[in-house]
């Protein structure tokens, strides 16, 4: 513990993944919820518009720790050869509010988001789910392939992406690193191959920057589980009204979903569903307080500050033990 910010330990991306592998990230998130953490109590993110993009702040406090993630989104950065999203996490002692550590904020997001999805899938998806379809080719797509294969007996992966080279790169990664059958299916339209892939999939992970639905909501079969993580904006969505209406819908927290999740806000605004259509939040799901209906199952994630805090605290504790 130190009040000298220059002496803070910095946990970079490689260190974070070494200290908290994916399976451990899923476990510590579940442990926190079972210990009584209420996701509804977490403050919502705040966004400040800046000349170069946005600054997002995500504070949280739970148990022995507090923390805040500061993330910037600069749409013009890829053209400059810089990352679109950058950020840092600052972890504090919960009692004294003394700074304890700084962490790579983007790496933290890339770890905790698929870990949260995997936790939901562990309690929501059919036990024998083996066919995975991933929309997207960025870090979250890679993370979700790994995370969902860790909690379900995934045997094959189909990657749908607009860039054929990037889609094939993710498929090759799934074959080499995860030992899965994998193929690339370029495009995010409604071609016959993609419609068939959506209809066949047991698990569908939507990890894109799309602002409009990726596929027709009548396509996923009853019992399939769809995870949507690509957006935290109220007017952007990856899923259409039809899918949301016919599905058991679970969210991280009702408070965040009704403020940030276009996938549910837009159908509500259309009158397709009401707020009562949300079956429950993540804490209620893992406590066994909800039962999926006969249709598909949907988990909509916007990303919440408590998740960053729990995983960052686990990384710090592992680092502290190793450095002692």
mmCIF file of C-alpha atoms in Angstrom:
data_model
loop_
_atom_site.group_PDB
_atom_site.id
_atom_site.type_symbol
_atom_site.label_atom_id
_atom_site.label_comp_id
_atom_site.label_asym_id
_atom_site.label_seq_id
_atom_site.Cartn_x
_atom_site.Cartn_y
_atom_site.Cartn_z
ATOM 1 C CA UNK A 1 0.000 0.000 0.000
ATOM 2 C CA UNK A 2 1.438 3.401 -0.981
ATOM 3 C CA UNK A 3 0.460 7.041 -1.351
ATOM 4 C CA UNK A 4 3.225 7.566 -3.925
ATOM 5 C CA UNK A 5 1.594 7.078 -7.330
ATOM 6 C CA UNK A 6 4.989 6.725 -8.991
ATOM 7 C CA UNK A 7 5.635 3.628 -6.869
ATOM 8 C CA UNK A 8 2.359 1.868 -7.710
ATOM 9 C CA UNK A 9 2.718 -1.589 -9.232
ATOM 10 C CA UNK A 10 1.497 -1.660 -12.832
ATOM 11 C CA UNK A 11 -0.060 -4.902 -14.028
ATOM 12 C CA UNK A 12 0.212 -5.028 -17.790
ATOM 13 C CA UNK A 13 -1.797 -7.242 -20.147
ATOM 14 C CA UNK A 14 0.486 -10.256 -19.934
ATOM 15 C CA UNK A 15 0.770 -10.049 -16.166
ATOM 16 C CA UNK A 16 -2.997 -9.722 -15.772
ATOM 17 C CA UNK A 17 -3.724 -12.831 -17.837
ATOM 18 C CA UNK A 18 -1.021 -14.784 -16.002
ATOM 19 C CA UNK A 19 -2.394 -13.807 -12.603
ATOM 20 C CA UNK A 20 -6.062 -14.319 -13.523
ATOM 21 C CA UNK A 21 -6.589 -16.931 -16.256
ATOM 22 C CA UNK A 22 -10.029 -16.983 -17.846
ATOM 23 C CA UNK A 23 -11.364 -19.832 -15.694
ATOM 24 C CA UNK A 24 -10.318 -18.012 -12.525
ATOM 25 C CA UNK A 25 -11.939 -14.789 -13.743
ATOM 26 C CA UNK A 26 -15.238 -16.630 -14.165
ATOM 27 C CA UNK A 27 -14.892 -18.120 -10.692
ATOM 28 C CA UNK A 28 -14.137 -14.860 -8.853
ATOM 29 C CA UNK A 29 -17.071 -13.127 -10.537
ATOM 30 C CA UNK A 30 -19.409 -15.902 -9.440
ATOM 31 C CA UNK A 31 -17.925 -15.922 -5.937
ATOM 32 C CA UNK A 32 -18.556 -12.187 -5.602
ATOM 33 C CA UNK A 33 -22.207 -12.543 -6.570
ATOM 34 C CA UNK A 34 -22.730 -15.524 -4.289
ATOM 35 C CA UNK A 35 -21.169 -13.521 -1.446
ATOM 36 C CA UNK A 36 -23.914 -10.930 -1.817
ATOM 37 C CA UNK A 37 -22.623 -8.339 -4.297
ATOM 38 C CA UNK A 38 -25.696 -6.703 -5.840
ATOM 39 C CA UNK A 39 -25.049 -5.547 -9.421
ATOM 40 C CA UNK A 40 -28.016 -3.183 -9.158
ATOM 41 C CA UNK A 41 -26.055 -1.089 -6.641
ATOM 42 C CA UNK A 42 -23.157 -0.357 -9.018
ATOM 43 C CA UNK A 43 -22.945 3.225 -10.321
ATOM 44 C CA UNK A 44 -23.520 3.563 -14.056
ATOM 45 C CA UNK A 45 -20.647 4.672 -16.257
ATOM 46 C CA UNK A 46 -20.342 8.374 -17.002
ATOM 47 C CA UNK A 47 -19.325 9.628 -20.436
ATOM 48 C CA UNK A 48 -17.726 12.944 -21.301
ATOM 49 C CA UNK A 49 -17.625 14.031 -24.927
ATOM 50 C CA UNK A 50 -14.202 15.352 -25.923
ATOM 51 C CA UNK A 51 -12.842 16.815 -29.175
ATOM 52 C CA UNK A 52 -11.118 13.511 -29.963
ATOM 53 C CA UNK A 53 -13.916 11.173 -28.837
ATOM 54 C CA UNK A 54 -15.190 10.132 -25.404
ATOM 55 C CA UNK A 55 -13.853 9.621 -21.885
ATOM 56 C CA UNK A 56 -15.693 6.938 -19.921
ATOM 57 C CA UNK A 57 -15.395 6.608 -16.126
ATOM 58 C CA UNK A 58 -16.520 3.462 -14.280
ATOM 59 C CA UNK A 59 -16.233 3.577 -10.449
ATOM 60 C CA UNK A 60 -17.175 0.806 -8.023
ATOM 61 C CA UNK A 61 -16.667 -0.268 -4.409
ATOM 62 C CA UNK A 62 -17.179 -3.717 -2.898
ATOM 63 C CA UNK A 63 -15.688 -5.563 0.053
ATOM 64 C CA UNK A 64 -12.082 -4.597 0.755
ATOM 65 C CA UNK A 65 -11.565 -2.601 -2.451
ATOM 66 C CA UNK A 66 -12.670 0.327 -4.555
ATOM 67 C CA UNK A 67 -11.589 1.258 -8.043
ATOM 68 C CA UNK A 68 -12.205 3.227 -11.187
ATOM 69 C CA UNK A 69 -11.603 2.508 -14.847
ATOM 70 C CA UNK A 70 -10.899 5.430 -17.174
ATOM 71 C CA UNK A 71 -11.290 4.503 -20.834
ATOM 72 C CA UNK A 72 -11.015 6.682 -23.916
ATOM 73 C CA UNK A 73 -12.722 6.002 -27.236
ATOM 74 C CA UNK A 74 -11.093 7.849 -30.138
ATOM 75 C CA UNK A 75 -12.753 6.938 -33.466
ATOM 76 C CA UNK A 76 -9.997 8.608 -35.492
ATOM 77 C CA UNK A 77 -7.164 6.652 -33.898
ATOM 78 C CA UNK A 78 -7.092 3.627 -36.234
ATOM 79 C CA UNK A 79 -6.274 5.992 -39.092
ATOM 80 C CA UNK A 80 -3.313 7.226 -37.041
ATOM 81 C CA UNK A 81 -2.111 3.724 -36.316
ATOM 82 C CA UNK A 82 -3.309 3.967 -32.697
ATOM 83 C CA UNK A 83 -5.855 1.876 -30.755
ATOM 84 C CA UNK A 84 -9.466 3.080 -30.880
ATOM 85 C CA UNK A 85 -9.904 2.239 -27.186
ATOM 86 C CA UNK A 86 -7.296 2.888 -24.493
ATOM 87 C CA UNK A 87 -7.529 2.982 -20.728
ATOM 88 C CA UNK A 88 -6.201 2.424 -17.221
ATOM 89 C CA UNK A 89 -7.646 0.941 -14.053
ATOM 90 C CA UNK A 90 -6.775 2.312 -10.610
ATOM 91 C CA UNK A 91 -7.381 0.042 -7.611
ATOM 92 C CA UNK A 92 -7.763 1.444 -4.061
ATOM 93 C CA UNK A 93 -7.953 0.017 -0.581
ATOM 94 C CA UNK A 94 -11.648 0.123 0.289
ATOM 95 C CA UNK A 95 -11.206 1.416 3.838
ATOM 96 C CA UNK A 96 -8.470 4.016 3.493
ATOM 97 C CA UNK A 97 -8.877 4.724 -0.244
ATOM 98 C CA UNK A 98 -5.118 4.434 -0.601
ATOM 99 C CA UNK A 99 -4.031 3.611 -4.183
ATOM 100 C CA UNK A 100 -2.828 0.014 -4.452
ATOM 101 C CA UNK A 101 -2.168 -0.696 -8.115
ATOM 102 C CA UNK A 102 -2.740 0.387 -11.696
ATOM 103 C CA UNK A 103 -3.754 -2.080 -14.394
ATOM 104 C CA UNK A 104 -4.033 -2.110 -18.167
ATOM 105 C CA UNK A 105 -7.663 -1.056 -18.578
ATOM 106 C CA UNK A 106 -8.155 -2.474 -22.066
ATOM 107 C CA UNK A 107 -6.706 -5.857 -21.079
ATOM 108 C CA UNK A 108 -8.962 -5.870 -18.022
ATOM 109 C CA UNK A 109 -12.017 -5.244 -20.213
ATOM 110 C CA UNK A 110 -10.897 -7.928 -22.658
ATOM 111 C CA UNK A 111 -10.742 -10.421 -19.784
ATOM 112 C CA UNK A 112 -13.767 -9.590 -17.663
ATOM 113 C CA UNK A 113 -16.296 -9.184 -20.486
ATOM 114 C CA UNK A 114 -16.000 -12.744 -21.857
ATOM 115 C CA UNK A 115 -15.683 -14.054 -18.295
ATOM 116 C CA UNK A 116 -19.056 -12.479 -17.438
ATOM 117 C CA UNK A 117 -20.570 -13.983 -20.591
ATOM 118 C CA UNK A 118 -19.133 -17.389 -19.704
ATOM 119 C CA UNK A 119 -20.627 -17.133 -16.219
ATOM 120 C CA UNK A 120 -24.042 -16.425 -17.708
ATOM 121 C CA UNK A 121 -23.676 -19.235 -20.265
ATOM 122 C CA UNK A 122 -22.670 -21.678 -17.513
ATOM 123 C CA UNK A 123 -26.065 -21.133 -15.857
ATOM 124 C CA UNK A 124 -28.217 -20.388 -18.923
ATOM 125 C CA UNK A 125 -27.141 -22.575 -21.850
ATOM 126 C CA UNK A 126 -27.946 -26.202 -22.519
ATOM 127 C CA UNK A 127 -25.341 -28.481 -20.890
ATOM 128 C CA UNK A 128 -24.390 -30.143 -24.196
ATOM 129 C CA UNK A 129 -24.049 -26.946 -26.253
ATOM 130 C CA UNK A 130 -21.250 -27.685 -28.732
ATOM 131 C CA UNK A 131 -21.760 -25.504 -31.832
ATOM 132 C CA UNK A 132 -20.527 -21.910 -31.382
ATOM 133 C CA UNK A 133 -21.065 -19.021 -33.797
ATOM 134 C CA UNK A 134 -19.050 -15.850 -33.185
ATOM 135 C CA UNK A 135 -19.904 -12.542 -34.841
ATOM 136 C CA UNK A 136 -16.863 -10.260 -34.865
ATOM 137 C CA UNK A 137 -13.107 -10.590 -35.198
ATOM 138 C CA UNK A 138 -11.731 -8.260 -32.524
ATOM 139 C CA UNK A 139 -10.367 -8.956 -29.022
ATOM 140 C CA UNK A 140 -13.812 -9.704 -27.608
ATOM 141 C CA UNK A 141 -14.438 -12.318 -30.298
ATOM 142 C CA UNK A 142 -11.187 -14.058 -29.378
ATOM 143 C CA UNK A 143 -12.011 -13.822 -25.680
ATOM 144 C CA UNK A 144 -15.513 -15.210 -26.105
ATOM 145 C CA UNK A 145 -14.326 -18.200 -28.128
ATOM 146 C CA UNK A 146 -11.945 -19.053 -25.280
ATOM 147 C CA UNK A 147 -14.369 -18.317 -22.459
ATOM 148 C CA UNK A 148 -17.413 -20.133 -23.821
ATOM 149 C CA UNK A 149 -15.301 -23.175 -24.703
ATOM 150 C CA UNK A 150 -14.191 -23.216 -21.062
ATOM 151 C CA UNK A 151 -17.737 -23.637 -19.719
ATOM 152 C CA UNK A 152 -19.430 -25.726 -22.423
ATOM 153 C CA UNK A 153 -18.236 -28.717 -24.517
ATOM 154 C CA UNK A 154 -17.701 -26.623 -27.642
ATOM 155 C CA UNK A 155 -16.405 -28.714 -30.544
ATOM 156 C CA UNK A 156 -16.747 -26.374 -33.502
ATOM 157 C CA UNK A 157 -16.675 -22.633 -34.105
ATOM 158 C CA UNK A 158 -17.940 -20.581 -37.029
ATOM 159 C CA UNK A 159 -16.577 -17.035 -37.301
ATOM 160 C CA UNK A 160 -18.693 -14.421 -39.115
ATOM 161 C CA UNK A 161 -16.810 -11.218 -39.917
ATOM 162 C CA UNK A 162 -16.759 -8.522 -42.564
ATOM 163 C CA UNK A 163 -13.013 -8.886 -43.181
ATOM 164 C CA UNK A 164 -12.206 -12.350 -44.631
ATOM 165 C CA UNK A 165 -8.590 -12.223 -43.467
ATOM 166 C CA UNK A 166 -9.493 -11.337 -39.896
ATOM 167 C CA UNK A 167 -12.250 -13.954 -39.812
ATOM 168 C CA UNK A 168 -9.849 -16.653 -40.986
ATOM 169 C CA UNK A 169 -7.230 -15.502 -38.440
ATOM 170 C CA UNK A 170 -9.699 -16.052 -35.597
ATOM 171 C CA UNK A 171 -10.725 -19.429 -37.028
ATOM 172 C CA UNK A 172 -7.050 -20.419 -37.240
ATOM 173 C CA UNK A 173 -6.565 -19.335 -33.615
ATOM 174 C CA UNK A 174 -9.505 -21.503 -32.533
ATOM 175 C CA UNK A 175 -7.968 -24.469 -34.302
ATOM 176 C CA UNK A 176 -4.417 -23.954 -33.033
ATOM 177 C CA UNK A 177 -4.926 -22.573 -29.526
ATOM 178 C CA UNK A 178 -8.239 -24.132 -28.523
ATOM 179 C CA UNK A 179 -8.135 -27.384 -30.486
ATOM 180 C CA UNK A 180 -11.539 -26.803 -32.080
ATOM 181 C CA UNK A 181 -12.902 -27.318 -35.560
ATOM 182 C CA UNK A 182 -13.293 -23.830 -36.969
ATOM 183 C CA UNK A 183 -14.225 -22.109 -40.199
ATOM 184 C CA UNK A 184 -14.498 -18.512 -41.336
ATOM 185 C CA UNK A 185 -17.727 -17.247 -42.856
ATOM 186 C CA UNK A 186 -17.033 -13.742 -44.195
ATOM 187 C CA UNK A 187 -19.850 -11.240 -44.141
ATOM 188 C CA UNK A 188 -22.478 -10.124 -41.645
ATOM 189 C CA UNK A 189 -25.433 -10.104 -44.021
ATOM 190 C CA UNK A 190 -28.274 -12.565 -44.433
ATOM 191 C CA UNK A 191 -26.789 -14.969 -46.991
ATOM 192 C CA UNK A 192 -27.819 -18.633 -46.968
ATOM 193 C CA UNK A 193 -24.622 -19.870 -45.299
ATOM 194 C CA UNK A 194 -24.970 -17.399 -42.460
ATOM 195 C CA UNK A 195 -28.675 -18.130 -41.991
ATOM 196 C CA UNK A 196 -27.869 -21.821 -41.736
ATOM 197 C CA UNK A 197 -25.067 -21.143 -39.233
ATOM 198 C CA UNK A 198 -27.385 -19.071 -37.037
ATOM 199 C CA UNK A 199 -30.077 -21.751 -37.193
ATOM 200 C CA UNK A 200 -27.652 -24.550 -36.264
ATOM 201 C CA UNK A 201 -25.740 -22.834 -33.470
ATOM 202 C CA UNK A 202 -26.144 -23.800 -29.829
ATOM 203 C CA UNK A 203 -24.247 -20.688 -28.724
ATOM 204 C CA UNK A 204 -24.070 -17.348 -30.538
ATOM 205 C CA UNK A 205 -21.664 -14.653 -29.353
ATOM 206 C CA UNK A 206 -22.242 -11.163 -30.801
ATOM 207 C CA UNK A 207 -19.036 -9.163 -30.337
ATOM 208 C CA UNK A 208 -19.304 -6.371 -32.896
ATOM 209 C CA UNK A 209 -19.610 -2.617 -33.221
ATOM 210 C CA UNK A 210 -22.832 -3.049 -35.219
ATOM 211 C CA UNK A 211 -25.606 -0.564 -34.611
ATOM 212 C CA UNK A 212 -28.261 -2.643 -36.370
ATOM 213 C CA UNK A 213 -29.280 -6.300 -35.832
ATOM 214 C CA UNK A 214 -26.865 -8.889 -37.194
ATOM 215 C CA UNK A 215 -29.422 -11.543 -38.175
ATOM 216 C CA UNK A 216 -33.145 -12.273 -38.271
ATOM 217 C CA UNK A 217 -34.474 -13.087 -34.834
ATOM 218 C CA UNK A 218 -36.593 -15.984 -36.109
ATOM 219 C CA UNK A 219 -33.432 -17.947 -36.989
ATOM 220 C CA UNK A 220 -31.957 -19.058 -33.616
ATOM 221 C CA UNK A 221 -33.510 -22.341 -32.525
ATOM 222 C CA UNK A 222 -35.391 -22.816 -29.271
ATOM 223 C CA UNK A 223 -32.866 -23.562 -26.533
ATOM 224 C CA UNK A 224 -30.006 -21.738 -28.232
ATOM 225 C CA UNK A 225 -28.188 -19.142 -26.112
ATOM 226 C CA UNK A 226 -27.271 -15.755 -27.580
ATOM 227 C CA UNK A 227 -24.795 -13.422 -25.880
ATOM 228 C CA UNK A 228 -24.697 -9.778 -27.003
ATOM 229 C CA UNK A 229 -21.791 -7.656 -25.729
ATOM 230 C CA UNK A 230 -21.012 -5.225 -28.533
ATOM 231 C CA UNK A 231 -22.812 -2.086 -27.383
ATOM 232 C CA UNK A 232 -23.557 -0.005 -24.304
ATOM 233 C CA UNK A 233 -25.501 2.671 -26.194
ATOM 234 C CA UNK A 234 -29.288 2.960 -25.993
ATOM 235 C CA UNK A 235 -29.712 3.364 -29.764
ATOM 236 C CA UNK A 236 -27.339 0.606 -30.914
ATOM 237 C CA UNK A 237 -28.114 -3.100 -30.936
ATOM 238 C CA UNK A 238 -27.006 -6.449 -32.341
ATOM 239 C CA UNK A 239 -30.328 -8.281 -31.782
ATOM 240 C CA UNK A 240 -33.725 -7.531 -33.309
ATOM 241 C CA UNK A 241 -37.148 -7.207 -31.699
ATOM 242 C CA UNK A 242 -38.251 -10.690 -32.777
ATOM 243 C CA UNK A 243 -35.401 -12.472 -31.007
ATOM 244 C CA UNK A 244 -35.738 -10.458 -27.812
ATOM 245 C CA UNK A 245 -39.511 -10.996 -27.706
ATOM 246 C CA UNK A 246 -39.307 -14.795 -28.089
ATOM 247 C CA UNK A 247 -36.396 -15.248 -25.667
ATOM 248 C CA UNK A 248 -35.762 -15.520 -21.962
ATOM 249 C CA UNK A 249 -33.724 -12.331 -21.477
ATOM 250 C CA UNK A 250 -31.146 -12.040 -18.690
ATOM 251 C CA UNK A 251 -29.140 -8.862 -18.076
ATOM 252 C CA UNK A 252 -26.253 -7.968 -15.781
ATOM 253 C CA UNK A 253 -28.478 -5.501 -13.947
ATOM 254 C CA UNK A 254 -31.856 -4.059 -14.799
ATOM 255 C CA UNK A 255 -30.607 -0.573 -13.952
ATOM 256 C CA UNK A 256 -27.797 -0.656 -16.499
ATOM 257 C CA UNK A 257 -29.791 -2.511 -19.158
ATOM 258 C CA UNK A 258 -32.656 -0.025 -19.082
ATOM 259 C CA UNK A 259 -30.215 2.885 -19.324
ATOM 260 C CA UNK A 260 -27.644 1.574 -21.801
ATOM 261 C CA UNK A 261 -28.713 -1.611 -23.625
ATOM 262 C CA UNK A 262 -30.198 -0.782 -26.998
ATOM 263 C CA UNK A 263 -30.927 -4.476 -27.483
ATOM 264 C CA UNK A 264 -33.720 -4.146 -24.899
ATOM 265 C CA UNK A 265 -34.377 -0.376 -24.939
ATOM 266 C CA UNK A 266 -35.295 -0.317 -28.638
ATOM 267 C CA UNK A 267 -37.854 -3.167 -28.408
ATOM 268 C CA UNK A 268 -39.357 -1.452 -25.350
ATOM 269 C CA UNK A 269 -39.629 1.820 -27.289
ATOM 270 C CA UNK A 270 -41.367 -0.060 -30.122
ATOM 271 C CA UNK A 271 -43.849 -1.597 -27.688
ATOM 272 C CA UNK A 272 -42.621 -5.091 -28.614
ATOM 273 C CA UNK A 273 -41.795 -5.886 -24.978
ATOM 274 C CA UNK A 274 -42.172 -4.207 -21.604
ATOM 275 C CA UNK A 275 -39.625 -3.921 -18.809
ATOM 276 C CA UNK A 276 -41.310 -6.919 -17.225
ATOM 277 C CA UNK A 277 -40.019 -9.102 -20.072
ATOM 278 C CA UNK A 278 -36.545 -9.083 -18.484
ATOM 279 C CA UNK A 279 -36.398 -12.432 -16.700
ATOM 280 C CA UNK A 280 -33.737 -11.431 -14.205
ATOM 281 C CA UNK A 281 -30.227 -10.195 -13.601
ATOM 282 C CA UNK A 282 -26.968 -12.122 -13.359
ATOM 283 C CA UNK A 283 -27.126 -12.521 -9.575
ATOM 284 C CA UNK A 284 -30.629 -13.976 -9.802
ATOM 285 C CA UNK A 285 -29.537 -16.326 -12.593
ATOM 286 C CA UNK A 286 -26.650 -17.889 -10.684
ATOM 287 C CA UNK A 287 -28.804 -18.140 -7.542
ATOM 288 C CA UNK A 288 -31.230 -20.324 -9.501
ATOM 289 C CA UNK A 289 -34.110 -17.877 -9.146
ATOM 290 C CA UNK A 290 -35.149 -17.974 -12.798
ATOM 291 C CA UNK A 291 -35.977 -20.752 -15.248
ATOM 292 C CA UNK A 292 -35.520 -20.328 -19.017
ATOM 293 C CA UNK A 293 -38.676 -20.504 -21.100
ATOM 294 C CA UNK A 294 -39.236 -22.638 -24.206
ATOM 295 C CA UNK A 295 -37.589 -20.243 -26.687
ATOM 296 C CA UNK A 296 -33.991 -19.073 -27.062
ATOM 297 C CA UNK A 297 -32.065 -17.582 -24.151
ATOM 298 C CA UNK A 298 -30.427 -14.143 -24.394
ATOM 299 C CA UNK A 299 -27.786 -12.620 -22.155
ATOM 300 C CA UNK A 300 -27.291 -8.921 -22.799
ATOM 301 C CA UNK A 301 -24.130 -7.367 -21.369
ATOM 302 C CA UNK A 302 -23.220 -3.680 -21.304
ATOM 303 C CA UNK A 303 -20.149 -4.076 -19.073
ATOM 304 C CA UNK A 304 -20.291 -2.929 -15.449
ATOM 305 C CA UNK A 305 -17.781 -1.434 -13.048
ATOM 306 C CA UNK A 306 -18.216 -4.123 -10.379
ATOM 307 C CA UNK A 307 -16.854 -6.692 -12.834
ATOM 308 C CA UNK A 308 -13.672 -4.676 -13.403
ATOM 309 C CA UNK A 309 -13.241 -4.263 -9.657
ATOM 310 C CA UNK A 310 -13.631 -7.958 -8.836
ATOM 311 C CA UNK A 311 -11.146 -9.101 -11.480
ATOM 312 C CA UNK A 312 -8.673 -6.289 -10.709
ATOM 313 C CA UNK A 313 -8.770 -7.156 -6.993
ATOM 314 C CA UNK A 314 -8.113 -10.828 -7.776
ATOM 315 C CA UNK A 315 -5.129 -9.844 -9.929
ATOM 316 C CA UNK A 316 -3.736 -7.562 -7.230
ATOM 317 C CA UNK A 317 -4.074 -10.199 -4.515
ATOM 318 C CA UNK A 318 -2.318 -12.771 -6.696
ATOM 319 C CA UNK A 319 0.439 -10.247 -7.466
ATOM 320 C CA UNK A 320 0.779 -9.303 -3.792
ATOM 321 C CA UNK A 321 1.217 -12.939 -2.750
ATOM 322 C CA UNK A 322 3.776 -13.514 -5.481
ATOM 323 C CA UNK A 323 5.785 -10.422 -4.654
ATOM 324 C CA UNK A 324 5.759 -10.904 -0.870
#
